[in-house]
């Protein structure tokens, strides 16, 4: 142990014990009555306060630590457990009843260490003392890890969800929320940061200094954080009602790149304070940049938010789109300071209370601040969450956590994407003001503590006028899938018009799922807030109804005659698909479109895309409807139309390639040639985003030689001068050239990747490597994962490329190198990297590949945390694709004719 650790040990009068190598699993040695918990820790002994000292030095692979945990003992206890992973204990002891107490330790499964006092602890207070050592990883980006930028080493931490135990022996669950006091012993010439401000700093005799931070407010272990290195600091204006100090902490020499992040920070906090009605809850706001992250982009540590490199950009390389995306990520993490940090979920099954709310409010507040960013309309275009949720292997939003592996897999599109869409649906249904009152009540009631879904739903029921909204909300939280709503206008003679709504589960063609609940023979039933709009002779009308049964007729209040059109997804807020009778759909397209908002038009087109991608409805007609939007004056709808027709590429046979290219040029070619690869001064953001969609589409699938020649010319210009091209276009342009390129361009890309120190530029070029259509070059790109001179974490995306030409080559590469990839690439959130590898096969579309995927991966990933879920999900995707392939291919063939 270091001198600092030794000093603390002497102060705590610990009794020396044998060193415990934590490499052995002794799960069978504990008595039955004191068997280790299989998942959650018991509450007979709980932490009250932590005090920890660590000696850490960037560039060194180990650290030493000493921790004191004040305990509250609720019942007589012969043994209790703490979490610990890859830590080696030097000494362990206790104080209880005013006297020292020796203790022994034993290793148990699931990162648990049994603490066995010499005599049972009795109800009251106690203290646990541990000295230990651990590892600062050079490959992981969770726990404590270090990275080198330029000639400088830095140490960072990222503990969510279960890697605080790599640094502290602790009760590593969100329900244990206590104050932490941290002291770091670090080299004198470096800066140290943690969740709170520095309380004291003193030089030590060995060229180190001791930096002690103020005790935190109550925090779960996953929100504790620290960083050490030769950072530069950029101060922003004070933030919030309390004028809290705010800084951007960046690697040395990069302060100028934080300009935009520093500028918008005060406004983002202001938006959140106004909504929550609670001042920013911490004593400071530091935002720190981690050069390279894997499997995460940012982390909401209380008072020390961590971001990936995207937070920074030189002024000349920044773009409006990058600024939009940066603001979205920052608002997400800042909102966690209330939703997640001030009020913390009691257990990981309610992770949506953190992530879905952050995702929802980032979009809501920024759309209100900057409607010109079109965030709601862009969100209404997305189908990925719906497609994922249509699978029988999908998760629930509030999925029970049955084993440690379930924790890591909870951080997925269902928790984030479906969760935010369901929140948006109910906010629209009950009204923005009542919903905000419920959110404020929830935060006020549970500030500095923990809460559950039931707590939020109770707050909703107390504040919103609609009866039983909490129960309705829960039908979306606790079921997989989503409803398909049939909406039929009924205009009987001599009677008021009505609309009949019917619901059933949305089931893709070929799915084995019956429309039943997972534990019931009865059809699935949601309580669906259906908001709708219709038009008649008197104008446009809006209303909402809560569909609690499988079918209900709803009066069209205000209608004086049979409506000419009806749209059943008002405000584009519904988390459901809609099916209209054919004639009614044609009337909606003919008469209703001008009356719909930008987001509603996007949702209508999304519904068309969802039906086609799921093999439902009239595929040829759906493609024709999508193509019709190519001429829209709404550039967002043009982008959406292009994305849909780009997505049918997998159904186009070799003989149809020429017809497909001709049809794309017919629909989008003129716009693409007007746009070209080179932006013009003072263009609108919408125009620049359209270029990113349209020009690569016509260059590649449209096989446009003129645009390809321009792309090659501009690419060479960019290699010589990186300011010669809009940064947002670099990756699609390089990928377009690579898709038609050979060995010379491949070598040029690899040489440039090796030469440039700028991570974002390397990222653009690495992504382009995945676009080559030559199997030899594709294999050469994949082999870079094992190049000792390159960081494999930057190249992992090559394994999950959307390039359909490469899917077989990637699959073969993974099968050949499964063990090497597993050993070389780090996992995240407790899920090994190997457990994610089945998804490389998810784009296959035949039963032969399904069987091969199952045969290869099943014995390898099923034992791994998260492995079974990823494999089952992949197999279902292949099965569904194979089932709908004949339908889709026929629809595409007819469309191309």
mmCIF file with all atom_site columns, C-alpha atoms in Angstrom, residues 230-377:
data_model
loop_
_atom_site.group_PDB
_atom_site.id
_atom_site.type_symbol
_atom_site.label_atom_id
_atom_site.label_alt_id
_atom_site.label_comp_id
_atom_site.label_asym_id
_atom_site.label_entity_id
_atom_site.label_seq_id
_atom_site.pdbx_PDB_ins_code
_atom_site.Cartn_x
_atom_site.Cartn_y
_atom_site.Cartn_z
_atom_site.occupancy
_atom_site.B_iso_or_equiv
_atom_site.pdbx_formal_charge
_atom_site.auth_seq_id
_atom_site.auth_comp_id
_atom_site.auth_asym_id
_atom_site.auth_atom_id
_atom_site.pdbx_PDB_model_num
ATOM 1   C CA . UNK A 1 230 ? -3.133  17.786 -17.038 1.00 0.00 ? 230 UNK A CA 1
ATOM 2   C CA . UNK A 1 231 ? -6.503  19.232 -17.985 1.00 0.00 ? 231 UNK A CA 1
ATOM 3   C CA . UNK A 1 232 ? -7.321  22.698 -19.256 1.00 0.00 ? 232 UNK A CA 1
ATOM 4   C CA . UNK A 1 233 ? -10.367 24.478 -17.859 1.00 0.00 ? 233 UNK A CA 1
ATOM 5   C CA . UNK A 1 234 ? -12.888 26.672 -19.653 1.00 0.00 ? 234 UNK A CA 1
ATOM 6   C CA . UNK A 1 235 ? -15.234 28.574 -17.359 1.00 0.00 ? 235 UNK A CA 1
ATOM 7   C CA . UNK A 1 236 ? -18.776 29.234 -18.500 1.00 0.00 ? 236 UNK A CA 1
ATOM 8   C CA . UNK A 1 237 ? -21.086 31.871 -17.106 1.00 0.00 ? 237 UNK A CA 1
ATOM 9   C CA . UNK A 1 238 ? -22.560 30.802 -13.747 1.00 0.00 ? 238 UNK A CA 1
ATOM 10  C CA . UNK A 1 239 ? -25.622 28.621 -14.196 1.00 0.00 ? 239 UNK A CA 1
ATOM 11  C CA . UNK A 1 240 ? -29.084 28.510 -12.694 1.00 0.00 ? 240 UNK A CA 1
ATOM 12  C CA . UNK A 1 241 ? -30.943 30.521 -10.093 1.00 0.00 ? 241 UNK A CA 1
ATOM 13  C CA . UNK A 1 242 ? -28.151 29.981 -7.563  1.00 0.00 ? 242 UNK A CA 1
ATOM 14  C CA . UNK A 1 243 ? -25.418 31.141 -9.975  1.00 0.00 ? 243 UNK A CA 1
ATOM 15  C CA . UNK A 1 244 ? -23.502 27.907 -9.619  1.00 0.00 ? 244 UNK A CA 1
ATOM 16  C CA . UNK A 1 245 ? -19.920 27.805 -10.919 1.00 0.00 ? 245 UNK A CA 1
ATOM 17  C CA . UNK A 1 246 ? -19.650 25.925 -14.215 1.00 0.00 ? 246 UNK A CA 1
ATOM 18  C CA . UNK A 1 247 ? -16.620 24.682 -16.167 1.00 0.00 ? 247 UNK A CA 1
ATOM 19  C CA . UNK A 1 248 ? -15.734 22.615 -19.218 1.00 0.00 ? 248 UNK A CA 1
ATOM 20  C CA . UNK A 1 249 ? -12.749 20.364 -18.402 1.00 0.00 ? 249 UNK A CA 1
ATOM 21  C CA . UNK A 1 250 ? -10.787 19.313 -21.484 1.00 0.00 ? 250 UNK A CA 1
ATOM 22  C CA . UNK A 1 251 ? -7.517  17.540 -22.361 1.00 0.00 ? 251 UNK A CA 1
ATOM 23  C CA . UNK A 1 252 ? -4.528  19.845 -22.480 1.00 0.00 ? 252 UNK A CA 1
ATOM 24  C CA . UNK A 1 253 ? -4.429  22.196 -25.450 1.00 0.00 ? 253 UNK A CA 1
ATOM 25  C CA . UNK A 1 254 ? -8.085  21.852 -26.456 1.00 0.00 ? 254 UNK A CA 1
ATOM 26  C CA . UNK A 1 255 ? -9.712  24.706 -24.560 1.00 0.00 ? 255 UNK A CA 1
ATOM 27  C CA . UNK A 1 256 ? -10.594 26.621 -27.731 1.00 0.00 ? 256 UNK A CA 1
ATOM 28  C CA . UNK A 1 257 ? -12.698 23.679 -28.930 1.00 0.00 ? 257 UNK A CA 1
ATOM 29  C CA . UNK A 1 258 ? -15.136 24.049 -26.015 1.00 0.00 ? 258 UNK A CA 1
ATOM 30  C CA . UNK A 1 259 ? -16.533 27.376 -27.238 1.00 0.00 ? 259 UNK A CA 1
ATOM 31  C CA . UNK A 1 260 ? -19.979 26.163 -28.258 1.00 0.00 ? 260 UNK A CA 1
ATOM 32  C CA . UNK A 1 261 ? -20.489 23.849 -25.272 1.00 0.00 ? 261 UNK A CA 1
ATOM 33  C CA . UNK A 1 262 ? -19.535 26.663 -22.893 1.00 0.00 ? 262 UNK A CA 1
ATOM 34  C CA . UNK A 1 263 ? -21.829 29.127 -24.639 1.00 0.00 ? 263 UNK A CA 1
ATOM 35  C CA . UNK A 1 264 ? -25.014 27.044 -24.429 1.00 0.00 ? 264 UNK A CA 1
ATOM 36  C CA . UNK A 1 265 ? -24.535 25.530 -20.954 1.00 0.00 ? 265 UNK A CA 1
ATOM 37  C CA . UNK A 1 266 ? -26.300 28.323 -18.994 1.00 0.00 ? 266 UNK A CA 1
ATOM 38  C CA . UNK A 1 267 ? -29.305 28.274 -21.341 1.00 0.00 ? 267 UNK A CA 1
ATOM 39  C CA . UNK A 1 268 ? -29.688 24.505 -21.109 1.00 0.00 ? 268 UNK A CA 1
ATOM 40  C CA . UNK A 1 269 ? -29.744 24.651 -17.304 1.00 0.00 ? 269 UNK A CA 1
ATOM 41  C CA . UNK A 1 270 ? -32.216 27.521 -17.420 1.00 0.00 ? 270 UNK A CA 1
ATOM 42  C CA . UNK A 1 271 ? -34.631 25.471 -19.539 1.00 0.00 ? 271 UNK A CA 1
ATOM 43  C CA . UNK A 1 272 ? -34.490 22.586 -17.067 1.00 0.00 ? 272 UNK A CA 1
ATOM 44  C CA . UNK A 1 273 ? -34.907 24.735 -13.969 1.00 0.00 ? 273 UNK A CA 1
ATOM 45  C CA . UNK A 1 274 ? -37.941 26.405 -15.519 1.00 0.00 ? 274 UNK A CA 1
ATOM 46  C CA . UNK A 1 275 ? -39.564 23.069 -16.270 1.00 0.00 ? 275 UNK A CA 1
ATOM 47  C CA . UNK A 1 276 ? -38.779 21.259 -13.015 1.00 0.00 ? 276 UNK A CA 1
ATOM 48  C CA . UNK A 1 277 ? -39.368 24.254 -10.760 1.00 0.00 ? 277 UNK A CA 1
ATOM 49  C CA . UNK A 1 278 ? -36.284 23.227 -8.749  1.00 0.00 ? 278 UNK A CA 1
ATOM 50  C CA . UNK A 1 279 ? -32.919 24.953 -8.852  1.00 0.00 ? 279 UNK A CA 1
ATOM 51  C CA . UNK A 1 280 ? -29.920 23.019 -10.165 1.00 0.00 ? 280 UNK A CA 1
ATOM 52  C CA . UNK A 1 281 ? -29.298 20.736 -7.169  1.00 0.00 ? 281 UNK A CA 1
ATOM 53  C CA . UNK A 1 282 ? -25.478 20.520 -6.912  1.00 0.00 ? 282 UNK A CA 1
ATOM 54  C CA . UNK A 1 283 ? -22.737 22.888 -5.780  1.00 0.00 ? 283 UNK A CA 1
ATOM 55  C CA . UNK A 1 284 ? -20.963 22.992 -9.139  1.00 0.00 ? 284 UNK A CA 1
ATOM 56  C CA . UNK A 1 285 ? -21.364 21.907 -12.735 1.00 0.00 ? 285 UNK A CA 1
ATOM 57  C CA . UNK A 1 286 ? -18.259 20.474 -14.339 1.00 0.00 ? 286 UNK A CA 1
ATOM 58  C CA . UNK A 1 287 ? -18.432 18.853 -17.770 1.00 0.00 ? 287 UNK A CA 1
ATOM 59  C CA . UNK A 1 288 ? -15.413 16.755 -18.644 1.00 0.00 ? 288 UNK A CA 1
ATOM 60  C CA . UNK A 1 289 ? -14.307 15.337 -21.991 1.00 0.00 ? 289 UNK A CA 1
ATOM 61  C CA . UNK A 1 290 ? -13.130 11.720 -22.312 1.00 0.00 ? 290 UNK A CA 1
ATOM 62  C CA . UNK A 1 291 ? -11.126 11.321 -25.546 1.00 0.00 ? 291 UNK A CA 1
ATOM 63  C CA . UNK A 1 292 ? -12.385 7.828  -26.440 1.00 0.00 ? 292 UNK A CA 1
ATOM 64  C CA . UNK A 1 293 ? -15.562 6.156  -25.218 1.00 0.00 ? 293 UNK A CA 1
ATOM 65  C CA . UNK A 1 294 ? -16.969 2.778  -26.209 1.00 0.00 ? 294 UNK A CA 1
ATOM 66  C CA . UNK A 1 295 ? -20.614 1.734  -25.859 1.00 0.00 ? 295 UNK A CA 1
ATOM 67  C CA . UNK A 1 296 ? -21.490 5.062  -24.242 1.00 0.00 ? 296 UNK A CA 1
ATOM 68  C CA . UNK A 1 297 ? -21.431 8.668  -25.353 1.00 0.00 ? 297 UNK A CA 1
ATOM 69  C CA . UNK A 1 298 ? -21.913 10.513 -22.083 1.00 0.00 ? 298 UNK A CA 1
ATOM 70  C CA . UNK A 1 299 ? -22.460 9.894  -18.366 1.00 0.00 ? 299 UNK A CA 1
ATOM 71  C CA . UNK A 1 300 ? -24.480 11.967 -15.917 1.00 0.00 ? 300 UNK A CA 1
ATOM 72  C CA . UNK A 1 301 ? -22.179 11.847 -12.877 1.00 0.00 ? 301 UNK A CA 1
ATOM 73  C CA . UNK A 1 302 ? -23.533 14.291 -10.312 1.00 0.00 ? 302 UNK A CA 1
ATOM 74  C CA . UNK A 1 303 ? -21.738 17.606 -10.770 1.00 0.00 ? 303 UNK A CA 1
ATOM 75  C CA . UNK A 1 304 ? -19.106 16.029 -13.069 1.00 0.00 ? 304 UNK A CA 1
ATOM 76  C CA . UNK A 1 305 ? -20.830 15.058 -16.321 1.00 0.00 ? 305 UNK A CA 1
ATOM 77  C CA . UNK A 1 306 ? -18.604 13.120 -18.713 1.00 0.00 ? 306 UNK A CA 1
ATOM 78  C CA . UNK A 1 307 ? -18.869 13.316 -22.504 1.00 0.00 ? 307 UNK A CA 1
ATOM 79  C CA . UNK A 1 308 ? -17.132 11.786 -25.453 1.00 0.00 ? 308 UNK A CA 1
ATOM 80  C CA . UNK A 1 309 ? -14.994 13.795 -27.821 1.00 0.00 ? 309 UNK A CA 1
ATOM 81  C CA . UNK A 1 310 ? -18.053 15.144 -29.661 1.00 0.00 ? 310 UNK A CA 1
ATOM 82  C CA . UNK A 1 311 ? -18.405 17.867 -27.020 1.00 0.00 ? 311 UNK A CA 1
ATOM 83  C CA . UNK A 1 312 ? -15.400 19.587 -28.600 1.00 0.00 ? 312 UNK A CA 1
ATOM 84  C CA . UNK A 1 313 ? -14.849 20.972 -32.066 1.00 0.00 ? 313 UNK A CA 1
ATOM 85  C CA . UNK A 1 314 ? -12.579 23.623 -33.552 1.00 0.00 ? 314 UNK A CA 1
ATOM 86  C CA . UNK A 1 315 ? -14.600 26.628 -34.646 1.00 0.00 ? 315 UNK A CA 1
ATOM 87  C CA . UNK A 1 316 ? -13.737 26.120 -38.311 1.00 0.00 ? 316 UNK A CA 1
ATOM 88  C CA . UNK A 1 317 ? -14.808 22.458 -38.201 1.00 0.00 ? 317 UNK A CA 1
ATOM 89  C CA . UNK A 1 318 ? -18.089 22.924 -36.344 1.00 0.00 ? 318 UNK A CA 1
ATOM 90  C CA . UNK A 1 319 ? -21.415 22.793 -38.127 1.00 0.00 ? 319 UNK A CA 1
ATOM 91  C CA . UNK A 1 320 ? -25.003 23.609 -37.291 1.00 0.00 ? 320 UNK A CA 1
ATOM 92  C CA . UNK A 1 321 ? -25.901 19.913 -37.277 1.00 0.00 ? 321 UNK A CA 1
ATOM 93  C CA . UNK A 1 322 ? -23.056 19.099 -34.898 1.00 0.00 ? 322 UNK A CA 1
ATOM 94  C CA . UNK A 1 323 ? -24.190 21.937 -32.641 1.00 0.00 ? 323 UNK A CA 1
ATOM 95  C CA . UNK A 1 324 ? -27.752 20.579 -32.620 1.00 0.00 ? 324 UNK A CA 1
ATOM 96  C CA . UNK A 1 325 ? -26.564 17.093 -31.727 1.00 0.00 ? 325 UNK A CA 1
ATOM 97  C CA . UNK A 1 326 ? -24.246 18.441 -29.038 1.00 0.00 ? 326 UNK A CA 1
ATOM 98  C CA . UNK A 1 327 ? -27.056 20.421 -27.433 1.00 0.00 ? 327 UNK A CA 1
ATOM 99  C CA . UNK A 1 328 ? -29.303 17.346 -27.412 1.00 0.00 ? 328 UNK A CA 1
ATOM 100 C CA . UNK A 1 329 ? -26.669 15.229 -25.661 1.00 0.00 ? 329 UNK A CA 1
ATOM 101 C CA . UNK A 1 330 ? -25.885 17.960 -23.133 1.00 0.00 ? 330 UNK A CA 1
ATOM 102 C CA . UNK A 1 331 ? -29.546 18.565 -22.276 1.00 0.00 ? 331 UNK A CA 1
ATOM 103 C CA . UNK A 1 332 ? -30.026 14.817 -21.807 1.00 0.00 ? 332 UNK A CA 1
ATOM 104 C CA . UNK A 1 333 ? -27.183 14.532 -19.309 1.00 0.00 ? 333 UNK A CA 1
ATOM 105 C CA . UNK A 1 334 ? -28.047 17.772 -17.520 1.00 0.00 ? 334 UNK A CA 1
ATOM 106 C CA . UNK A 1 335 ? -31.655 16.661 -17.077 1.00 0.00 ? 335 UNK A CA 1
ATOM 107 C CA . UNK A 1 336 ? -30.341 13.609 -15.223 1.00 0.00 ? 336 UNK A CA 1
ATOM 108 C CA . UNK A 1 337 ? -29.145 15.917 -12.473 1.00 0.00 ? 337 UNK A CA 1
ATOM 109 C CA . UNK A 1 338 ? -32.824 15.986 -11.504 1.00 0.00 ? 338 UNK A CA 1
ATOM 110 C CA . UNK A 1 339 ? -34.243 12.769 -13.025 1.00 0.00 ? 339 UNK A CA 1
ATOM 111 C CA . UNK A 1 340 ? -31.775 10.113 -11.916 1.00 0.00 ? 340 UNK A CA 1
ATOM 112 C CA . UNK A 1 341 ? -29.490 12.011 -9.558  1.00 0.00 ? 341 UNK A CA 1
ATOM 113 C CA . UNK A 1 342 ? -31.730 14.144 -7.324  1.00 0.00 ? 342 UNK A CA 1
ATOM 114 C CA . UNK A 1 343 ? -34.319 11.347 -7.526  1.00 0.00 ? 343 UNK A CA 1
ATOM 115 C CA . UNK A 1 344 ? -32.775 7.961  -8.221  1.00 0.00 ? 344 UNK A CA 1
ATOM 116 C CA . UNK A 1 345 ? -34.463 4.800  -9.345  1.00 0.00 ? 345 UNK A CA 1
ATOM 117 C CA . UNK A 1 346 ? -34.687 2.249  -6.553  1.00 0.00 ? 346 UNK A CA 1
ATOM 118 C CA . UNK A 1 347 ? -33.642 -0.633 -8.831  1.00 0.00 ? 347 UNK A CA 1
ATOM 119 C CA . UNK A 1 348 ? -32.615 -1.164 -12.443 1.00 0.00 ? 348 UNK A CA 1
ATOM 120 C CA . UNK A 1 349 ? -36.045 -2.398 -13.556 1.00 0.00 ? 349 UNK A CA 1
ATOM 121 C CA . UNK A 1 350 ? -37.086 1.269  -13.397 1.00 0.00 ? 350 UNK A CA 1
ATOM 122 C CA . UNK A 1 351 ? -34.163 2.542  -15.457 1.00 0.00 ? 351 UNK A CA 1
ATOM 123 C CA . UNK A 1 352 ? -36.718 4.194  -17.743 1.00 0.00 ? 352 UNK A CA 1
ATOM 124 C CA . UNK A 1 353 ? -37.352 6.736  -14.969 1.00 0.00 ? 353 UNK A CA 1
ATOM 125 C CA . UNK A 1 354 ? -33.834 7.980  -15.720 1.00 0.00 ? 354 UNK A CA 1
ATOM 126 C CA . UNK A 1 355 ? -33.245 7.424  -19.402 1.00 0.00 ? 355 UNK A CA 1
ATOM 127 C CA . UNK A 1 356 ? -36.698 7.698  -20.967 1.00 0.00 ? 356 UNK A CA 1
ATOM 128 C CA . UNK A 1 357 ? -37.386 10.942 -19.114 1.00 0.00 ? 357 UNK A CA 1
ATOM 129 C CA . UNK A 1 358 ? -34.031 12.412 -20.099 1.00 0.00 ? 358 UNK A CA 1
ATOM 130 C CA . UNK A 1 359 ? -34.626 11.444 -23.734 1.00 0.00 ? 359 UNK A CA 1
ATOM 131 C CA . UNK A 1 360 ? -38.139 12.882 -23.672 1.00 0.00 ? 360 UNK A CA 1
ATOM 132 C CA . UNK A 1 361 ? -37.300 16.187 -22.036 1.00 0.00 ? 361 UNK A CA 1
ATOM 133 C CA . UNK A 1 362 ? -34.218 16.841 -24.170 1.00 0.00 ? 362 UNK A CA 1
ATOM 134 C CA . UNK A 1 363 ? -36.456 16.754 -27.263 1.00 0.00 ? 363 UNK A CA 1
ATOM 135 C CA . UNK A 1 364 ? -39.346 18.641 -25.669 1.00 0.00 ? 364 UNK A CA 1
ATOM 136 C CA . UNK A 1 365 ? -37.347 21.577 -24.307 1.00 0.00 ? 365 UNK A CA 1
ATOM 137 C CA . UNK A 1 366 ? -34.994 21.974 -27.250 1.00 0.00 ? 366 UNK A CA 1
ATOM 138 C CA . UNK A 1 367 ? -37.873 21.804 -29.722 1.00 0.00 ? 367 UNK A CA 1
ATOM 139 C CA . UNK A 1 368 ? -39.542 24.637 -27.819 1.00 0.00 ? 368 UNK A CA 1
ATOM 140 C CA . UNK A 1 369 ? -36.277 26.622 -27.696 1.00 0.00 ? 369 UNK A CA 1
ATOM 141 C CA . UNK A 1 370 ? -35.291 25.932 -31.319 1.00 0.00 ? 370 UNK A CA 1
ATOM 142 C CA . UNK A 1 371 ? -38.287 24.880 -33.436 1.00 0.00 ? 371 UNK A CA 1
ATOM 143 C CA . UNK A 1 372 ? -36.091 25.517 -36.482 1.00 0.00 ? 372 UNK A CA 1
ATOM 144 C CA . UNK A 1 373 ? -34.171 22.332 -35.571 1.00 0.00 ? 373 UNK A CA 1
ATOM 145 C CA . UNK A 1 374 ? -37.291 20.222 -36.369 1.00 0.00 ? 374 UNK A CA 1
ATOM 146 C CA . UNK A 1 375 ? -36.513 17.753 -33.589 1.00 0.00 ? 375 UNK A CA 1
ATOM 147 C CA . UNK A 1 376 ? -40.077 16.503 -33.154 1.00 0.00 ? 376 UNK A CA 1
ATOM 148 C CA . UNK A 1 377 ? -40.555 15.962 -36.860 1.00 0.00 ? 377 UNK A CA 1
#
